[in-house]
């Protein structure tokens, strides 16, 4: 049984006592002694919602004088004044010319029209009535109507609807207002309700510290709130949902003890790929996949790094690896490109701080030659991070990612084996969403071929996750493009993060 508020109890009690007669707002105001209509209507509608009452809605139209109507009340309707003039002059003087002289042009034109409507005809330039009595009667009836609504709103009924129709066709004489009159009756469920439920009780409508600190709330009733009741959605300024998500990710990593790093969009192929032991003939390095720049076409890379990457790529350098073989091309390393992943930021961070343990993260934009569709964009963001310290390990990596996703609200995380040229072991991270496992990104422990040239012996836990995939999930989007369309209507309705 839906709980009733005190006001609803009061109204239902009255509806039950009315003996089947529907009660309107005024009846209920009188009987409750309340002064606010909104209270009566709110409670009565609440009862209808809960099916303890039914509502009858009568639409009605009311009329009152318009600005011209008020003038007509004082000076008479135009047809009345014309008729008065006509009867005050001799029949042979009732000419159009005389009429034009006696009345302003703005009145004589429409006036003649009105008289014609009342049966006047023009014969040799003079106005003649076929039945002047009838015309005068009709004018009298119109004047009476105008006087009858002088200071009231008159209900439109069958008996006056013709004259109302007449005046609504004339400018500003009357104004018509549509209104709905409601009345309520108790339903069978309302009549059957045990009277106990109608006893008004003290209800707590708002929890204050005072109430909560005491014990008295234990015996009190709480005012029921319908959290499903329709309410207007307040629209105001808000950050873009993607920005809110980035801010939340930041907050989570900062809370987990990570520091934030950033980097440039423009990088050398050396740092973006060679440093990560991505072979120089890897398909992802071609123009089809990567945006290479024309300006600048190349970027200088430190000789020392170029030599080390060459060593590791050709023969494994001082690691136990055999490298990729072939010959390393330093010119390939110098090619300028738009970073294809934010892993370039983390490797550069290690290169800058090789002997300092670090836990860093960054959320940054990356660029790949992708055909735009429902799940792909050529620009998107990655959530990147590393743990670089002596005891870094795969369990530590997995726990970190689990912790991160559970703080974001996704506690079902699983990892699967994967492959990246720069990590061993490599894993793919998936989260459970609506019964499906969704892949969110890659992770692993950097290979010695990566860490050794960077100047560190410590293991590095590394990950790079998709931001937009996570955003689509959290915001319930089917199409990644919705995130970037400047449609304020759609954006304003996206959930707050
Ligand atoms: N850079 C990889 C990508 O772009 C993700 C990744 C980062 C994988 C770090 C392993 C380690 O998808």
PDB file of C-alpha atoms in Angstrom, residues 114-292:
ATOM      1  CA  UNK A 114     -20.625  46.044 -39.944  1.00  0.00           C
ATOM      2  CA  UNK A 115     -23.845  47.729 -41.069  1.00  0.00           C
ATOM      3  CA  UNK A 116     -23.983  45.592 -44.164  1.00  0.00           C
ATOM      4  CA  UNK A 117     -23.650  42.580 -41.924  1.00  0.00           C
ATOM      5  CA  UNK A 118     -26.739  43.902 -40.157  1.00  0.00           C
ATOM      6  CA  UNK A 119     -28.718  44.090 -43.398  1.00  0.00           C
ATOM      7  CA  UNK A 120     -27.903  47.583 -44.706  1.00  0.00           C
ATOM      8  CA  UNK A 121     -27.504  48.113 -48.417  1.00  0.00           C
ATOM      9  CA  UNK A 122     -26.219  51.109 -50.340  1.00  0.00           C
ATOM     10  CA  UNK A 123     -28.756  52.567 -52.734  1.00  0.00           C
ATOM     11  CA  UNK A 124     -27.667  55.548 -54.864  1.00  0.00           C
ATOM     12  CA  UNK A 125     -24.922  56.382 -52.374  1.00  0.00           C
ATOM     13  CA  UNK A 126     -27.205  56.202 -49.333  1.00  0.00           C
ATOM     14  CA  UNK A 127     -27.457  53.579 -46.594  1.00  0.00           C
ATOM     15  CA  UNK A 128     -30.816  51.861 -46.391  1.00  0.00           C
ATOM     16  CA  UNK A 129     -31.933  49.098 -44.037  1.00  0.00           C
ATOM     17  CA  UNK A 130     -34.235  46.367 -45.145  1.00  0.00           C
ATOM     18  CA  UNK A 131     -35.239  45.800 -41.513  1.00  0.00           C
ATOM     19  CA  UNK A 132     -33.906  48.510 -39.253  1.00  0.00           C
ATOM     20  CA  UNK A 133     -35.665  47.127 -36.191  1.00  0.00           C
ATOM     21  CA  UNK A 134     -33.958  43.826 -36.437  1.00  0.00           C
ATOM     22  CA  UNK A 135     -30.593  45.555 -36.873  1.00  0.00           C
ATOM     23  CA  UNK A 136     -31.210  47.679 -33.788  1.00  0.00           C
ATOM     24  CA  UNK A 137     -32.189  44.622 -31.797  1.00  0.00           C
ATOM     25  CA  UNK A 138     -29.028  42.835 -32.787  1.00  0.00           C
ATOM     26  CA  UNK A 139     -26.942  45.868 -31.819  1.00  0.00           C
ATOM     27  CA  UNK A 140     -28.738  45.963 -28.505  1.00  0.00           C
ATOM     28  CA  UNK A 141     -27.955  42.306 -27.924  1.00  0.00           C
ATOM     29  CA  UNK A 142     -24.269  42.902 -28.689  1.00  0.00           C
ATOM     30  CA  UNK A 143     -24.107  45.872 -26.324  1.00  0.00           C
ATOM     31  CA  UNK A 144     -25.756  43.860 -23.607  1.00  0.00           C
ATOM     32  CA  UNK A 145     -23.205  41.127 -24.028  1.00  0.00           C
ATOM     33  CA  UNK A 146     -20.345  43.601 -23.784  1.00  0.00           C
ATOM     34  CA  UNK A 147     -21.909  45.082 -20.644  1.00  0.00           C
ATOM     35  CA  UNK A 148     -22.466  41.634 -19.164  1.00  0.00           C
ATOM     36  CA  UNK A 149     -18.752  40.865 -19.191  1.00  0.00           C
ATOM     37  CA  UNK A 150     -17.747  44.315 -18.020  1.00  0.00           C
ATOM     38  CA  UNK A 151     -16.319  43.058 -14.784  1.00  0.00           C
ATOM     39  CA  UNK A 152     -16.601  39.296 -14.818  1.00  0.00           C
ATOM     40  CA  UNK A 153     -15.137  36.364 -16.632  1.00  0.00           C
ATOM     41  CA  UNK A 154     -18.082  34.794 -18.373  1.00  0.00           C
ATOM     42  CA  UNK A 155     -18.223  31.098 -19.032  1.00  0.00           C
ATOM     43  CA  UNK A 156     -18.815  30.197 -22.661  1.00  0.00           C
ATOM     44  CA  UNK A 157     -21.933  28.073 -22.878  1.00  0.00           C
ATOM     45  CA  UNK A 158     -24.233  26.794 -25.568  1.00  0.00           C
ATOM     46  CA  UNK A 159     -26.463  29.833 -25.203  1.00  0.00           C
ATOM     47  CA  UNK A 160     -23.778  32.435 -25.764  1.00  0.00           C
ATOM     48  CA  UNK A 161     -21.360  30.637 -28.039  1.00  0.00           C
ATOM     49  CA  UNK A 162     -22.691  32.321 -31.197  1.00  0.00           C
ATOM     50  CA  UNK A 163     -22.155  35.821 -29.942  1.00  0.00           C
ATOM     51  CA  UNK A 164     -18.759  34.806 -28.539  1.00  0.00           C
ATOM     52  CA  UNK A 165     -17.878  33.490 -32.000  1.00  0.00           C
ATOM     53  CA  UNK A 166     -18.988  36.814 -33.472  1.00  0.00           C
ATOM     54  CA  UNK A 167     -16.793  38.839 -31.126  1.00  0.00           C
ATOM     55  CA  UNK A 168     -13.782  36.556 -31.402  1.00  0.00           C
ATOM     56  CA  UNK A 169     -13.742  37.422 -35.099  1.00  0.00           C
ATOM     57  CA  UNK A 170     -13.440  41.118 -34.285  1.00  0.00           C
ATOM     58  CA  UNK A 171     -10.166  42.551 -33.131  1.00  0.00           C
ATOM     59  CA  UNK A 172      -9.482  42.987 -29.392  1.00  0.00           C
ATOM     60  CA  UNK A 173     -13.125  43.191 -28.334  1.00  0.00           C
ATOM     61  CA  UNK A 174     -12.970  40.103 -26.139  1.00  0.00           C
ATOM     62  CA  UNK A 175     -10.330  37.746 -24.846  1.00  0.00           C
ATOM     63  CA  UNK A 176     -10.982  34.056 -24.565  1.00  0.00           C
ATOM     64  CA  UNK A 177      -9.267  32.001 -21.897  1.00  0.00           C
ATOM     65  CA  UNK A 178      -9.227  28.228 -21.821  1.00  0.00           C
ATOM     66  CA  UNK A 179      -9.146  26.645 -18.425  1.00  0.00           C
ATOM     67  CA  UNK A 180      -9.517  23.254 -16.860  1.00  0.00           C
ATOM     68  CA  UNK A 181     -11.630  22.737 -13.790  1.00  0.00           C
ATOM     69  CA  UNK A 182     -10.802  19.650 -11.819  1.00  0.00           C
ATOM     70  CA  UNK A 183     -12.833  17.758  -9.308  1.00  0.00           C
ATOM     71  CA  UNK A 184     -12.027  14.636  -7.396  1.00  0.00           C
ATOM     72  CA  UNK A 185     -13.846  11.606  -6.033  1.00  0.00           C
ATOM     73  CA  UNK A 186     -12.604   8.810  -3.825  1.00  0.00           C
ATOM     74  CA  UNK A 187     -12.008   5.562  -5.748  1.00  0.00           C
ATOM     75  CA  UNK A 188     -13.136   2.169  -4.463  1.00  0.00           C
ATOM     76  CA  UNK A 189      -9.633   1.589  -3.080  1.00  0.00           C
ATOM     77  CA  UNK A 190      -9.849   4.986  -1.399  1.00  0.00           C
ATOM     78  CA  UNK A 191     -13.223   4.146   0.121  1.00  0.00           C
ATOM     79  CA  UNK A 192     -12.019   0.716   1.269  1.00  0.00           C
ATOM     80  CA  UNK A 193      -8.922   2.066   2.969  1.00  0.00           C
ATOM     81  CA  UNK A 194      -8.818   1.410   6.673  1.00  0.00           C
ATOM     82  CA  UNK A 195      -9.490   4.744   8.457  1.00  0.00           C
ATOM     83  CA  UNK A 196      -6.383   4.123  10.561  1.00  0.00           C
ATOM     84  CA  UNK A 197      -4.367   5.069   7.516  1.00  0.00           C
ATOM     85  CA  UNK A 198      -6.013   8.463   7.442  1.00  0.00           C
ATOM     86  CA  UNK A 199      -5.003   9.526  10.917  1.00  0.00           C
ATOM     87  CA  UNK A 200      -2.608  12.390  10.549  1.00  0.00           C
ATOM     88  CA  UNK A 201       0.719  11.876  12.189  1.00  0.00           C
ATOM     89  CA  UNK A 202       3.826  13.854  12.794  1.00  0.00           C
ATOM     90  CA  UNK A 203       6.081  13.186   9.857  1.00  0.00           C
ATOM     91  CA  UNK A 204       9.720  14.009   9.512  1.00  0.00           C
ATOM     92  CA  UNK A 205      10.229  15.732   6.191  1.00  0.00           C
ATOM     93  CA  UNK A 206      13.851  16.666   6.539  1.00  0.00           C
ATOM     94  CA  UNK A 207      16.676  14.991   8.408  1.00  0.00           C
ATOM     95  CA  UNK A 208      18.636  17.431  10.495  1.00  0.00           C
ATOM     96  CA  UNK A 209      21.638  16.683  12.718  1.00  0.00           C
ATOM     97  CA  UNK A 210      19.414  17.400  15.738  1.00  0.00           C
ATOM     98  CA  UNK A 211      16.959  14.708  14.766  1.00  0.00           C
ATOM     99  CA  UNK A 212      19.657  12.178  14.026  1.00  0.00           C
ATOM    100  CA  UNK A 213      21.535  12.800  17.270  1.00  0.00           C
ATOM    101  CA  UNK A 214      18.464  12.151  19.360  1.00  0.00           C
ATOM    102  CA  UNK A 215      16.421   9.003  19.642  1.00  0.00           C
ATOM    103  CA  UNK A 216      12.983  10.484  19.093  1.00  0.00           C
ATOM    104  CA  UNK A 217      13.024   9.788  15.343  1.00  0.00           C
ATOM    105  CA  UNK A 218      12.624   6.098  16.133  1.00  0.00           C
ATOM    106  CA  UNK A 219       8.911   6.548  16.926  1.00  0.00           C
ATOM    107  CA  UNK A 220       8.193   9.030  14.179  1.00  0.00           C
ATOM    108  CA  UNK A 221       7.018   8.559  10.670  1.00  0.00           C
ATOM    109  CA  UNK A 222       9.042   9.764   7.715  1.00  0.00           C
ATOM    110  CA  UNK A 223       7.402  11.793   5.007  1.00  0.00           C
ATOM    111  CA  UNK A 224       7.388   9.629   1.906  1.00  0.00           C
ATOM    112  CA  UNK A 225       9.090  11.030  -1.148  1.00  0.00           C
ATOM    113  CA  UNK A 226       8.415   9.702  -4.616  1.00  0.00           C
ATOM    114  CA  UNK A 227      11.834   9.612  -6.164  1.00  0.00           C
ATOM    115  CA  UNK A 228      10.295   8.601  -9.478  1.00  0.00           C
ATOM    116  CA  UNK A 229       8.027  11.628  -9.683  1.00  0.00           C
ATOM    117  CA  UNK A 230       8.699  13.568 -12.863  1.00  0.00           C
ATOM    118  CA  UNK A 231      10.677  16.697 -12.202  1.00  0.00           C
ATOM    119  CA  UNK A 232      12.247  19.300 -14.442  1.00  0.00           C
ATOM    120  CA  UNK A 233      15.901  18.661 -15.196  1.00  0.00           C
ATOM    121  CA  UNK A 234      17.839  21.700 -14.070  1.00  0.00           C
ATOM    122  CA  UNK A 235      20.022  22.855 -16.906  1.00  0.00           C
ATOM    123  CA  UNK A 236      23.045  24.902 -16.120  1.00  0.00           C
ATOM    124  CA  UNK A 237      26.685  25.138 -17.032  1.00  0.00           C
ATOM    125  CA  UNK A 238      28.648  21.947 -16.558  1.00  0.00           C
ATOM    126  CA  UNK A 239      31.982  20.573 -17.652  1.00  0.00           C
ATOM    127  CA  UNK A 240      31.951  18.422 -20.775  1.00  0.00           C
ATOM    128  CA  UNK A 241      31.291  14.809 -19.697  1.00  0.00           C
ATOM    129  CA  UNK A 242      34.629  13.674 -21.108  1.00  0.00           C
ATOM    130  CA  UNK A 243      36.400  16.372 -19.094  1.00  0.00           C
ATOM    131  CA  UNK A 244      34.539  15.298 -15.957  1.00  0.00           C
ATOM    132  CA  UNK A 245      35.673  11.741 -16.573  1.00  0.00           C
ATOM    133  CA  UNK A 246      39.298  12.817 -17.029  1.00  0.00           C
ATOM    134  CA  UNK A 247      39.064  14.774 -13.784  1.00  0.00           C
ATOM    135  CA  UNK A 248      37.728  11.727 -11.985  1.00  0.00           C
ATOM    136  CA  UNK A 249      40.486   9.511 -13.366  1.00  0.00           C
ATOM    137  CA  UNK A 250      43.024  12.063 -12.198  1.00  0.00           C
ATOM    138  CA  UNK A 251      41.492  12.134  -8.749  1.00  0.00           C
ATOM    139  CA  UNK A 252      41.608   8.336  -8.530  1.00  0.00           C
ATOM    140  CA  UNK A 253      45.261   8.020  -9.566  1.00  0.00           C
ATOM    141  CA  UNK A 254      46.303  10.897  -7.329  1.00  0.00           C
ATOM    142  CA  UNK A 255      44.491   9.239  -4.453  1.00  0.00           C
ATOM    143  CA  UNK A 256      46.396   6.028  -5.237  1.00  0.00           C
ATOM    144  CA  UNK A 257      49.687   7.873  -4.847  1.00  0.00           C
ATOM    145  CA  UNK A 258      50.518   8.513  -8.498  1.00  0.00           C
ATOM    146  CA  UNK A 259      51.855  11.772  -9.945  1.00  0.00           C
ATOM    147  CA  UNK A 260      50.714  13.177 -13.238  1.00  0.00           C
ATOM    148  CA  UNK A 261      52.954  13.570 -16.289  1.00  0.00           C
ATOM    149  CA  UNK A 262      52.281  15.135 -19.670  1.00  0.00           C
ATOM    150  CA  UNK A 263      54.091  15.291 -23.000  1.00  0.00           C
ATOM    151  CA  UNK A 264      53.969  16.764 -26.489  1.00  0.00           C
ATOM    152  CA  UNK A 265      51.711  15.557 -29.280  1.00  0.00           C
ATOM    153  CA  UNK A 266      54.609  15.833 -31.692  1.00  0.00           C
ATOM    154  CA  UNK A 267      57.297  13.220 -31.130  1.00  0.00           C
ATOM    155  CA  UNK A 268      60.052  11.470 -33.005  1.00  0.00           C
ATOM    156  CA  UNK A 269      59.451   7.957 -34.272  1.00  0.00           C
ATOM    157  CA  UNK A 270      62.473   7.080 -32.134  1.00  0.00           C
ATOM    158  CA  UNK A 271      60.768   7.897 -28.846  1.00  0.00           C
ATOM    159  CA  UNK A 272      57.321   6.842 -29.964  1.00  0.00           C
ATOM    160  CA  UNK A 273      58.479   3.465 -31.362  1.00  0.00           C
ATOM    161  CA  UNK A 274      62.199   2.602 -31.346  1.00  0.00           C
ATOM    162  CA  UNK A 275      62.534   3.203 -27.624  1.00  0.00           C
ATOM    163  CA  UNK A 276      59.709   0.699 -27.224  1.00  0.00           C
ATOM    164  CA  UNK A 277      61.513  -1.920 -29.272  1.00  0.00           C
ATOM    165  CA  UNK A 278      58.900  -1.718 -32.007  1.00  0.00           C
ATOM    166  CA  UNK A 279      60.704  -3.089 -35.073  1.00  0.00           C
ATOM    167  CA  UNK A 280      61.334  -0.497 -37.739  1.00  0.00           C
ATOM    168  CA  UNK A 281      59.438  -2.574 -40.285  1.00  0.00           C
ATOM    169  CA  UNK A 282      56.389  -3.002 -38.022  1.00  0.00           C
ATOM    170  CA  UNK A 283      53.159  -2.491 -40.001  1.00  0.00           C
ATOM    171  CA  UNK A 284      51.854   0.034 -37.459  1.00  0.00           C
ATOM    172  CA  UNK A 285      54.733   2.318 -38.410  1.00  0.00           C
ATOM    173  CA  UNK A 286      53.526   2.850 -41.970  1.00  0.00           C
ATOM    174  CA  UNK A 287      51.840   5.958 -43.288  1.00  0.00           C
ATOM    175  CA  UNK A 288      48.523   4.112 -43.331  1.00  0.00           C
ATOM    176  CA  UNK A 289      48.528   3.885 -39.574  1.00  0.00           C
ATOM    177  CA  UNK A 290      50.554   6.814 -38.363  1.00  0.00           C
ATOM    178  CA  UNK A 291      50.386  10.532 -39.058  1.00  0.00           C
ATOM    179  CA  UNK A 292      53.906  11.594 -40.046  1.00  0.00           C
TER     180      UNK A 292
END
